[in-house]
CSV table of C-alpha atoms in Angstrom, one decimal:
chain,number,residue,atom,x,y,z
A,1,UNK,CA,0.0,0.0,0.0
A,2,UNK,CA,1.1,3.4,-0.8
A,3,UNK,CA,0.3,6.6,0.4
A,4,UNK,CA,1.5,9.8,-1.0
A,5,UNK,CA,1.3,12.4,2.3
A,6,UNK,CA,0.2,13.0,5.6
A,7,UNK,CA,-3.1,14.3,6.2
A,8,UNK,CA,-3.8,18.5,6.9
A,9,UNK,CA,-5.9,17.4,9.9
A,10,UNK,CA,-3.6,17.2,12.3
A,11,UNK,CA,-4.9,13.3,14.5
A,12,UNK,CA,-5.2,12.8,18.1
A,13,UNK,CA,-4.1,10.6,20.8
A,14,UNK,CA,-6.6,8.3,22.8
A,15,UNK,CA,-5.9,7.2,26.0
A,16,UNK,CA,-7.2,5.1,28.6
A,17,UNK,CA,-8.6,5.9,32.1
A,18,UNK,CA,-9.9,3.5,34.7
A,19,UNK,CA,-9.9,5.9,37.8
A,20,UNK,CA,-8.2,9.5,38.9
A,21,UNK,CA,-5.0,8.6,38.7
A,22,UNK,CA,-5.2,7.1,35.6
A,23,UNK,CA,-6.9,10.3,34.2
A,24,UNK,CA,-4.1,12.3,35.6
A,25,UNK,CA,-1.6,10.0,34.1
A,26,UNK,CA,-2.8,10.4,30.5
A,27,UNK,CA,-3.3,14.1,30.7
A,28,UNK,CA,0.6,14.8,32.1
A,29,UNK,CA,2.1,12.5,29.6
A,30,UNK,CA,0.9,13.8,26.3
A,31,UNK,CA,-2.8,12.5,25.4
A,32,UNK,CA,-5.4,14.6,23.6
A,33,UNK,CA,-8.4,13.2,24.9
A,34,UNK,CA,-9.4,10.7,27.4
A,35,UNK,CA,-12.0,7.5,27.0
A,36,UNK,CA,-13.4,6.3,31.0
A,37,UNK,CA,-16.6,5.1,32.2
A,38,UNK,CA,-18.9,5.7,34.5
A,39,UNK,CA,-19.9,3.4,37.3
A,40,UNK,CA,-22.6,1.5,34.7
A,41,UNK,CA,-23.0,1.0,30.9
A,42,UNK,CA,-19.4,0.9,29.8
A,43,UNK,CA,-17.6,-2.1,29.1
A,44,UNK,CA,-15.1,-2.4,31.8
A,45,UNK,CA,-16.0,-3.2,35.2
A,46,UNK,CA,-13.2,-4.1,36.6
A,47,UNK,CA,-11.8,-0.7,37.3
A,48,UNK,CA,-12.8,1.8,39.5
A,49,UNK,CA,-14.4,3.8,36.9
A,50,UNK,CA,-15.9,7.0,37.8
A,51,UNK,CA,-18.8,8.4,40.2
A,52,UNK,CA,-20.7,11.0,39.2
A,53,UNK,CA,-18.6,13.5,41.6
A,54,UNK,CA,-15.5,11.6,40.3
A,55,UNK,CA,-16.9,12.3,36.8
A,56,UNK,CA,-17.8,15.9,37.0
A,57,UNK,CA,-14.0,16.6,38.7
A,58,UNK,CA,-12.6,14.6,35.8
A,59,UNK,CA,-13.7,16.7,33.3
A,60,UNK,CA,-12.9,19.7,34.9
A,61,UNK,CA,-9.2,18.6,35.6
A,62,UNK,CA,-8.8,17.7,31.7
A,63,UNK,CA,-10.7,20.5,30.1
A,64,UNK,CA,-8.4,23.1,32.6
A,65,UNK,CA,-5.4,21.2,30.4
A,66,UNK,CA,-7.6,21.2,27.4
A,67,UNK,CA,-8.2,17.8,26.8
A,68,UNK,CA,-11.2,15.9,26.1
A,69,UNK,CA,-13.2,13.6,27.8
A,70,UNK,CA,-15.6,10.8,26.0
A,71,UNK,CA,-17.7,8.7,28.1
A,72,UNK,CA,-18.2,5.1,27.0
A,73,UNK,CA,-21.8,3.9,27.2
A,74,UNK,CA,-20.9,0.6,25.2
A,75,UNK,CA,-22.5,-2.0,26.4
A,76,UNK,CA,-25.1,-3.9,24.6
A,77,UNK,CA,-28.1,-3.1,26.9
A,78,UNK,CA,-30.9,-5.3,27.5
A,79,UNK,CA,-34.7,-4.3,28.7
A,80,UNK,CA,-34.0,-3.8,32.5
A,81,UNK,CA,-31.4,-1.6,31.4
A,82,UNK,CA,-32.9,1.3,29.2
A,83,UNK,CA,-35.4,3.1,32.1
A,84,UNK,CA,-31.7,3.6,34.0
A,85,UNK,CA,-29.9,4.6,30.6
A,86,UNK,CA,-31.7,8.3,30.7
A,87,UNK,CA,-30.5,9.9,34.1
A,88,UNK,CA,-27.2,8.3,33.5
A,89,UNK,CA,-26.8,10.2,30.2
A,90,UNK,CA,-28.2,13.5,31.6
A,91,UNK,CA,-25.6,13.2,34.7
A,92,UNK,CA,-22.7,12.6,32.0
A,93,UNK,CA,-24.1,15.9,30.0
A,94,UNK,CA,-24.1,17.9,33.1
A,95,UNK,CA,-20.8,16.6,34.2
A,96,UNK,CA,-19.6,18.5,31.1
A,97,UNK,CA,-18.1,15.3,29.0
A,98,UNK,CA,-17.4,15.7,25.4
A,99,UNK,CA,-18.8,12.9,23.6
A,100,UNK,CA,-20.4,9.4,24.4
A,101,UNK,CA,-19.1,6.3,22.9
A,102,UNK,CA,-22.1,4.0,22.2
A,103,UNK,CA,-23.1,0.9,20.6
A,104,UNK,CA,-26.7,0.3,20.5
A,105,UNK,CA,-28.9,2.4,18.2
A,106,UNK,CA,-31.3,2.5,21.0
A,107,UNK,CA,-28.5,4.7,23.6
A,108,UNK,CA,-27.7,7.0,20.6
A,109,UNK,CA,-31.6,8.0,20.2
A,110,UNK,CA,-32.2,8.6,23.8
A,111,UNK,CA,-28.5,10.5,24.0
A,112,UNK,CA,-28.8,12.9,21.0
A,113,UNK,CA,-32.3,13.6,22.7
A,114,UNK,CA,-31.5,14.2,26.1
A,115,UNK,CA,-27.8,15.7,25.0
A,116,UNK,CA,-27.8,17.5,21.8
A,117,UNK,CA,-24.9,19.0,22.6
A,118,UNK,CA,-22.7,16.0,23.3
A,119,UNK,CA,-20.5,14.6,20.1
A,120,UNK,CA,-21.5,10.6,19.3
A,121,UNK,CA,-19.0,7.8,18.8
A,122,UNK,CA,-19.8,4.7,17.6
A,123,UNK,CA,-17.8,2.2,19.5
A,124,UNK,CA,-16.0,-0.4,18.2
A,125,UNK,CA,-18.4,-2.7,19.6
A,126,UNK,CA,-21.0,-2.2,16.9
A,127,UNK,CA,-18.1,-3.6,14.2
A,128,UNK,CA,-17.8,-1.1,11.4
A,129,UNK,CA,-15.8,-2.5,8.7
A,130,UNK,CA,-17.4,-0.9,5.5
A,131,UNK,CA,-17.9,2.2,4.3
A,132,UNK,CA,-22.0,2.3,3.7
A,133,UNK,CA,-22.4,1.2,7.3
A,134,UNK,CA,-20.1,4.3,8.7
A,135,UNK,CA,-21.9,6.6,5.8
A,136,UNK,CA,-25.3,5.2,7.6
A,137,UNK,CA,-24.2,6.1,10.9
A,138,UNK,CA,-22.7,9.5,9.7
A,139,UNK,CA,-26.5,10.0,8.7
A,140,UNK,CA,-27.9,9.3,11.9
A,141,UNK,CA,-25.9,11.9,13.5
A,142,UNK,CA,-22.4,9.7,14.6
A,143,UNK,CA,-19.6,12.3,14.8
A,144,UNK,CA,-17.1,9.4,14.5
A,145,UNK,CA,-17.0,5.9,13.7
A,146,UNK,CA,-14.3,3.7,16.0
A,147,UNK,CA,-13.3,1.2,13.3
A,148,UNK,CA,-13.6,-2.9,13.6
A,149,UNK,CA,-10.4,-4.1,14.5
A,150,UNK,CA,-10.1,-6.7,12.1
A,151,UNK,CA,-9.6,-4.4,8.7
A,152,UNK,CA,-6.7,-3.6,7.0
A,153,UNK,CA,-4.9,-0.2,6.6
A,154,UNK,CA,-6.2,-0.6,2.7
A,155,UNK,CA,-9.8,-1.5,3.8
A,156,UNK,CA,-9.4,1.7,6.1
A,157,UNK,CA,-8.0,4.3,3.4
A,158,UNK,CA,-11.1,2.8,1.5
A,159,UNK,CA,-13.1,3.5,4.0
A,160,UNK,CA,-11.8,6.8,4.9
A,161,UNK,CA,-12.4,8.0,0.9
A,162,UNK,CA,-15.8,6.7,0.5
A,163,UNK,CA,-17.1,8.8,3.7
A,164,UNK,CA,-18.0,12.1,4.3
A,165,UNK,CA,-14.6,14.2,5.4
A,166,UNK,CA,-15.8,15.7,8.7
A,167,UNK,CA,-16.7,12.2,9.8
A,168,UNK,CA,-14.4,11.0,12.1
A,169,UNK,CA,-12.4,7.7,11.7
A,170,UNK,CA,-11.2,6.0,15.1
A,171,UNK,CA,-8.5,3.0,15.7
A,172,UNK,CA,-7.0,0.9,17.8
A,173,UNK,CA,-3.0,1.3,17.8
A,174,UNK,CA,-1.9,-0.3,21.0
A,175,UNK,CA,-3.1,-2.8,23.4
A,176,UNK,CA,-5.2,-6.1,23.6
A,177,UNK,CA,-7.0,-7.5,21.1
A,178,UNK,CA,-9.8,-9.9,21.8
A,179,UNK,CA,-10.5,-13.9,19.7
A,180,UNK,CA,-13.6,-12.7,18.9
A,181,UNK,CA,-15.4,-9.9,16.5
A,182,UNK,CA,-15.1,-6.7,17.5
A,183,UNK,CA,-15.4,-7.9,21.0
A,184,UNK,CA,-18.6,-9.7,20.8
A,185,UNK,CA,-17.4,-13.1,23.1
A,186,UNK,CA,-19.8,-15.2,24.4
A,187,UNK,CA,-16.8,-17.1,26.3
A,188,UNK,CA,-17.5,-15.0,29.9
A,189,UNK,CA,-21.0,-15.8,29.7
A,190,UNK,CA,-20.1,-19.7,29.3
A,191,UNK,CA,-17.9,-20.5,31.7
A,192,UNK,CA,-18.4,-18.1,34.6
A,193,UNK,CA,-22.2,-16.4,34.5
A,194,UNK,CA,-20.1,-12.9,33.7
A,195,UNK,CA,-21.4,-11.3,30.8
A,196,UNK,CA,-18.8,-9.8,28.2
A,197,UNK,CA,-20.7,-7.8,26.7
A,198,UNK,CA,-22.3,-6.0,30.0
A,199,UNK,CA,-18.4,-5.1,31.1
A,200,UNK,CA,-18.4,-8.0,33.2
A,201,UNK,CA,-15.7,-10.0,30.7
A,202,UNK,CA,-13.0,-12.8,33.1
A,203,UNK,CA,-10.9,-12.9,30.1
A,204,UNK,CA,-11.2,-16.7,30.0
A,205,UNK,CA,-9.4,-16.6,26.7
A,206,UNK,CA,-6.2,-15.7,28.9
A,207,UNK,CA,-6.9,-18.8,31.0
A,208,UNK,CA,-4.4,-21.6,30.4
A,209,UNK,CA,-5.9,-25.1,28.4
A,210,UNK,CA,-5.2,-28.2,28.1
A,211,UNK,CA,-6.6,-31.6,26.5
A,212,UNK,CA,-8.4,-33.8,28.6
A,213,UNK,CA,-9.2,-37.5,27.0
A,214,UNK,CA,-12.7,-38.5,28.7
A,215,UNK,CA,-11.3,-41.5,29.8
A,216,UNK,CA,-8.5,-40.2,31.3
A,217,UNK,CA,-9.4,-37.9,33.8
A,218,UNK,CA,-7.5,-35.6,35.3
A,219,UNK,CA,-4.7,-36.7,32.7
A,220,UNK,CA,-4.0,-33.2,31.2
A,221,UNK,CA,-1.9,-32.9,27.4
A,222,UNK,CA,-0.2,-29.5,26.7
A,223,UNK,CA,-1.5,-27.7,23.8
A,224,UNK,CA,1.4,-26.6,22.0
A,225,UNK,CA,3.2,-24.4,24.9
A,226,UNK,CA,5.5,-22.2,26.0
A,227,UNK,CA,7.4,-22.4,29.0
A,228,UNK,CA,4.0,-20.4,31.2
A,229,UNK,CA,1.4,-22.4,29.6
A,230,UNK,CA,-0.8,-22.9,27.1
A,231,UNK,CA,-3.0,-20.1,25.6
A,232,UNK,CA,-4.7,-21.3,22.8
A,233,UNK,CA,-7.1,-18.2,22.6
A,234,UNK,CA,-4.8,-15.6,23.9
A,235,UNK,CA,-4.1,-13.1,21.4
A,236,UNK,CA,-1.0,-11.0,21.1
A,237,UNK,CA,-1.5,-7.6,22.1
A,238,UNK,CA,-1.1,-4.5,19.3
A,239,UNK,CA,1.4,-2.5,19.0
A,240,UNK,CA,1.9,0.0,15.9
A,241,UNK,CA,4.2,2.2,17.2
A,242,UNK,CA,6.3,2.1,13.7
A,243,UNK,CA,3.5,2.4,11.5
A,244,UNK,CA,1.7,5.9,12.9
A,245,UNK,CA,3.3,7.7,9.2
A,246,UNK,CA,0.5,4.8,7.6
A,247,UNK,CA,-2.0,4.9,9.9
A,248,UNK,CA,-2.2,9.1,9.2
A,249,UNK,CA,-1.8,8.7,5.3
A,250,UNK,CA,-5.0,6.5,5.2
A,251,UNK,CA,-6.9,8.7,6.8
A,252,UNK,CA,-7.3,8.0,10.8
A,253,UNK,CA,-8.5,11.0,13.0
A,254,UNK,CA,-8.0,9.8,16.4
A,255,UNK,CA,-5.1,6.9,17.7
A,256,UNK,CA,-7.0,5.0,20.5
A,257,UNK,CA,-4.4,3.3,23.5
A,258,UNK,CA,-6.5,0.0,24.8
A,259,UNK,CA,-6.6,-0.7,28.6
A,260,UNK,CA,-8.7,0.9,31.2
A,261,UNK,CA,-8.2,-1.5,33.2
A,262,UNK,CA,-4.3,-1.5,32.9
A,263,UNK,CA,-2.5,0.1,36.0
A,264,UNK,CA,-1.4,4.3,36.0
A,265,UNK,CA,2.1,3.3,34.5
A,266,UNK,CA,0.6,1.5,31.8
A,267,UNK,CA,-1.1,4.8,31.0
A,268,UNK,CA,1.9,7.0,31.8
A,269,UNK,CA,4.5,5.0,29.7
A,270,UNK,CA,2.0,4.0,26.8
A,271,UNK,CA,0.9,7.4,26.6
A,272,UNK,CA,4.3,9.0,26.3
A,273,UNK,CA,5.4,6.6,23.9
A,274,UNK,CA,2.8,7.4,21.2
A,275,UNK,CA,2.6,11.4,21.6
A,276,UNK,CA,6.4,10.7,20.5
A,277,UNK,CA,5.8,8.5,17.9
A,278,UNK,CA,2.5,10.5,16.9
A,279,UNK,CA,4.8,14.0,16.8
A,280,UNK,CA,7.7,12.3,14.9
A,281,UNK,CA,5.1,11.4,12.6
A,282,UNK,CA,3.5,14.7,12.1
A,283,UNK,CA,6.8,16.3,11.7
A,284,UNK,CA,8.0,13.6,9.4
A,285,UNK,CA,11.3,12.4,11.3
A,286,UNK,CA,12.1,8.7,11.6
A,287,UNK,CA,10.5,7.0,15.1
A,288,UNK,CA,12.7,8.0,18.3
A,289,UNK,CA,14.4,5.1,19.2
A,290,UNK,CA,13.5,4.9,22.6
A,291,UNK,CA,9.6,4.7,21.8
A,292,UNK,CA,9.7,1.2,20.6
A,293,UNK,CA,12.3,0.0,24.1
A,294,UNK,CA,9.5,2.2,26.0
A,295,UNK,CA,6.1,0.3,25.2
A,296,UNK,CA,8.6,-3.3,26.0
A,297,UNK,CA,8.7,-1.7,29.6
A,298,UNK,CA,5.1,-1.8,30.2
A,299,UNK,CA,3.3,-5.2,30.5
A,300,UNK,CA,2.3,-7.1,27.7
A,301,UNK,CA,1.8,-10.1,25.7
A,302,UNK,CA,3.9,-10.4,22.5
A,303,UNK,CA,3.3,-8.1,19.9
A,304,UNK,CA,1.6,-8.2,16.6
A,305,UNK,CA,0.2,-6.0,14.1
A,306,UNK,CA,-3.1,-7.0,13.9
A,307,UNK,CA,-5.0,-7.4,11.1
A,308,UNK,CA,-3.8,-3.8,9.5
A,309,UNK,CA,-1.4,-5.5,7.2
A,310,UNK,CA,-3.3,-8.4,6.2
A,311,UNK,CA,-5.3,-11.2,8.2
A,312,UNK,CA,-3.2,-12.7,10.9
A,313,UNK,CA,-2.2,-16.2,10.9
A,314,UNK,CA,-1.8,-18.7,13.7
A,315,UNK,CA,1.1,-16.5,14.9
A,316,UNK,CA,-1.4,-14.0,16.3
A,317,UNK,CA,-2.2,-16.2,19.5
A,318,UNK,CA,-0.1,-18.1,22.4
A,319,UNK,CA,0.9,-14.7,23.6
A,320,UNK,CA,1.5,-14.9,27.1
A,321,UNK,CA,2.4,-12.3,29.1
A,322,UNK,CA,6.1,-9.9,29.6
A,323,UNK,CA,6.6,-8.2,32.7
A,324,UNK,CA,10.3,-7.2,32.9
A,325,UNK,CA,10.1,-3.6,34.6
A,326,UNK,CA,8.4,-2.6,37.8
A,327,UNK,CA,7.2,0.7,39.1
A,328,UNK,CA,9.6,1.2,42.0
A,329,UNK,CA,8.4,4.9,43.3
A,330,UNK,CA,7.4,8.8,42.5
A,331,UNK,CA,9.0,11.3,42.7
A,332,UNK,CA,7.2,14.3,44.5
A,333,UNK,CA,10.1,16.5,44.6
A,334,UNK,CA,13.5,17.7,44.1
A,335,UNK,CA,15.3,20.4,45.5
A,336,UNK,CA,19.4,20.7,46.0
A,337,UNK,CA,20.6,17.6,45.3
A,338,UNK,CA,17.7,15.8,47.0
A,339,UNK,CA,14.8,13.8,45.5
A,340,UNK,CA,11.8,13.0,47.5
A,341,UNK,CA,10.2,9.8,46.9
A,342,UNK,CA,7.2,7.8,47.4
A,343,UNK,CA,8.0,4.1,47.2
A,344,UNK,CA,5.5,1.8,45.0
A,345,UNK,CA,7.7,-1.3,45.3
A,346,UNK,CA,10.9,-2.3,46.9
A,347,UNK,CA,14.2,-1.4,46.0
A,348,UNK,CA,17.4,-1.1,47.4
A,349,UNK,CA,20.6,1.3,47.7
A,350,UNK,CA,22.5,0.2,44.3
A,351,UNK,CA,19.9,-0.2,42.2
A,352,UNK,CA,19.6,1.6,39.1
A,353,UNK,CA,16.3,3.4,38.1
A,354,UNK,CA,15.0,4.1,34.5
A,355,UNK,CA,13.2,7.5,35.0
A,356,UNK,CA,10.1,8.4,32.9
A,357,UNK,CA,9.2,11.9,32.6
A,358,UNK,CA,6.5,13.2,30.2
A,359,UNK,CA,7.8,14.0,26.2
A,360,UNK,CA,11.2,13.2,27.6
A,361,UNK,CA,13.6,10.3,26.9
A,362,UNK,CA,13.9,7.8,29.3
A,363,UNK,CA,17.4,8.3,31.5
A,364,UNK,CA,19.0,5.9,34.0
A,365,UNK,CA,20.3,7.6,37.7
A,366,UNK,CA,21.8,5.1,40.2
A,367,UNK,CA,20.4,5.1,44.0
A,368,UNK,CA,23.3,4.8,45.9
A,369,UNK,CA,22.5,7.4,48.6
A,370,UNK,CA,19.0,6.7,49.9
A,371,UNK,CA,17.5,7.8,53.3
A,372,UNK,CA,14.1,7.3,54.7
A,373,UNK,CA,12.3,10.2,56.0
A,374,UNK,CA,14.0,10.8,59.1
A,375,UNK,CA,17.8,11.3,57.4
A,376,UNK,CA,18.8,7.9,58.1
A,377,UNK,CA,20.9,5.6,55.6
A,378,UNK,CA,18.8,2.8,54.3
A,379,UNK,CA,19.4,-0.2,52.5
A,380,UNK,CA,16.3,-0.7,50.9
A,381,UNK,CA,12.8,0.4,50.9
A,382,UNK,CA,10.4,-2.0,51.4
A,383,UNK,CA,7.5,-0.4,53.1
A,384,UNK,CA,4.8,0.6,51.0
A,385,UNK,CA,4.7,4.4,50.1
A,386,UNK,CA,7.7,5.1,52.6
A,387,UNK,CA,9.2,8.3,51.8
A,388,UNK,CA,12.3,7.8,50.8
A,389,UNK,CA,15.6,10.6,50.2
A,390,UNK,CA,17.2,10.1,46.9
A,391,UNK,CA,21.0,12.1,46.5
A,392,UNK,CA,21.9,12.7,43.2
A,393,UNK,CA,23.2,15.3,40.9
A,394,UNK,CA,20.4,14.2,38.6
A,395,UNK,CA,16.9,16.6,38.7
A,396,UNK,CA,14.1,14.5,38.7
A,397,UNK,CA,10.7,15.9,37.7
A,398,UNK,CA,7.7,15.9,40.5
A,399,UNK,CA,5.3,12.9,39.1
A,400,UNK,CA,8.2,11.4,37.3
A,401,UNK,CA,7.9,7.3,37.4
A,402,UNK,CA,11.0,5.8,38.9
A,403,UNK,CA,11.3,1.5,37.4
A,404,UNK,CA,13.6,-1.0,37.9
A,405,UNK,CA,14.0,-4.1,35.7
A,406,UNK,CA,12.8,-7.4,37.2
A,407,UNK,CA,15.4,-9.9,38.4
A,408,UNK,CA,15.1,-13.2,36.1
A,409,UNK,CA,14.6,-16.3,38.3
């Protein structure tokens, strides 16, 4: 596929929030806007999410740094659901959020009637892959479309000419990527009463399998596996760090981060990582080297593509998961020589921490000199969110992540 330039519109970085810190993570390290959810109606329990209070401060934190909030409301709703659908959407308007991210035709009447004002999303959820279903959408009064994972950057420039221009087009560029389409797994539902496509998903295609022979109980055969397990449904995670230039040239408005229900680092690091790769792309330079060593600090299954450069083959699953770094503490200050932390896990006097600050490079500064808050010399820190004296010649940031690599067993 060829393209021949980068779009005038300039695009925008999605990121992920589960709670407050999350939020605050994504806003200080470079996104544009922010996707969260409320306490119902999105498709991610398992994080906090937000209450209303949470809600209405959230917006007010990232429209005071002028980024945008969208609200998911993404779940596929059932009967008992739609009389509570209503006040939820009002409380979201009056909370001041910029658009809602829906899937169900049925949401996206009831919001554009009780909030006019607030922008529409179609979710990825409702599986756009062509370009009369986005045009019909567009029609209906969508402001953007987030795009089916499973299309191709050819079947997306396609997409992108056939539709109206001020119709937004929305992808995935980083993060997990479900055996399913779209999302729509029935798996939850099966095995453990939690329904997928309510928010409630237990990710039992990251559960490790096995054959059983029925009369051979409890004898167990390995499914072609790796040295954690078996994961015969587990797909690789996305990453397209070093294809953003492609991504832009076929059209893409908005570059979506997945995981909010991944931890504040995972925000913070991911984040970072893309507003550099996004701005290198913009400006035309070659990716920053550190961007593609960056999103290997975070934790995540192997990488892929996706499907943007063609459909995957086996290769896309057994993915299980990397974990080599560790959030070790924050820094909260620095003044003269003197860092102030606030420990997250241990670490001890020696150890050498890889500092991430927002739109900076990562940098390495050795702890030799630590102290805990009274003055006295310490050879670790092992108390959760002890305050510990760093002395170096190095300024650290306030908010910047200190991380340590995992020892291998």
């Amino acid at each position: 596929m060829s393209f021949e330039k980068i779009p005038d519109r300039l695009p925008e970085l999605l990121a992920p929030a589960g709670d407050m810190e999350r939020l605050q993570a994504a806003v200080q390290f470079g996104a544009d806007a922010v996707y969260l959810a409320g306490t119902q109606f999105g498709m991610r329990s398992a994080p906090s999410n937000f209450t209303p209070q949470q809600l209405a401060d959230g917006v007010r934190f990232a429209h005071s740094h002028g980024v945008r909030i969208y609200l998911t409301c993404n779940i596929i709703p059932h009967n008992s659901d739609v009389e509570h659908l209503e006040p939820f959407l009002r409380m979201a308007r009056d909370a001041g959020v910029d658009a809602f991210i829906v899937t169900d035709m049925g949401v996206m009447e009831m919001a554009q009637k009780v909030a006019p004002q607030v922008d529409i999303h179609i979710s990825t959820q409702t599986g756009v892959t062509n370009y009369a279903a986005a045009r019909r959408l567009y029609d209906l009064g969508a402001k953007r479309v987030v795009l089916a994972r499973e299309l191709s950057l050819e079947e997306v420039a396609t997409l992108r000419a056939k539709t109206p221009k001020d119709l937004e087009i929305e992808c995935f560029v980083h993060g997990a990527m479900c055996v399913s389409i779209s999302g729509r797994c029935l798996l939850s539902n099966y095995f453990t009463g939690r329904d997928g496509n309510h928010g409630e998903c237990a990710q039992p295609c990251r559960w490790k399998y096995a054959l059983c022979e029925e009369t051979r109980p409890g004898v167990y055969l390995p499914i072609d596996e790796d040295s954690n397990g078996s994961y015969i449904l587990n797909a690789k995670d996305m990453n397209m760090s070093e294809h953003i230039p492609e991504l832009l040239q076929a059209g893409v408005d908005s570059l979506k981060i997945e995981g909010r229900a991944k931890s504040a680092y995972y925000t913070a690091a991911a984040t970072n990582a893309y507003r550099r790769a996004l701005n290198d792309a913009i400006a035309g330079k070659p990716l920053t080297p550190w961007v593609k060593e960056e999103l290997n600090k975070i934790s995540h299954r192997q990488y892929s593509t996706g499907f943007y450069f063609g459909r995957p083959d086996e290769s896309l699953t057994l993915g299980s998961y990397v974990r080599d770094y560790e959030v070790a503490a924050v820094c909260e200050s620095y003044h003269n020589g003197v860092a102030v932390l606030s420990q997250r896990n241990r670490f001890f006097r020696g150890d050498t921490a890889d500092v991430l600050e927002p739109g900076k490079a990562p940098y390495l500064v050795k702890m030799d000199h630590i102290e805990n808050g009274d003055g006295e010399p310490i050879e670790s820190a092992n108390h959760a969110v002890m305050r510990v004296l760093l002395y170096t010649d190095t300024p650290i940031a306030p908010g910047a992540l200190l991380r340590i690599r995992k020892q291998k067993d």
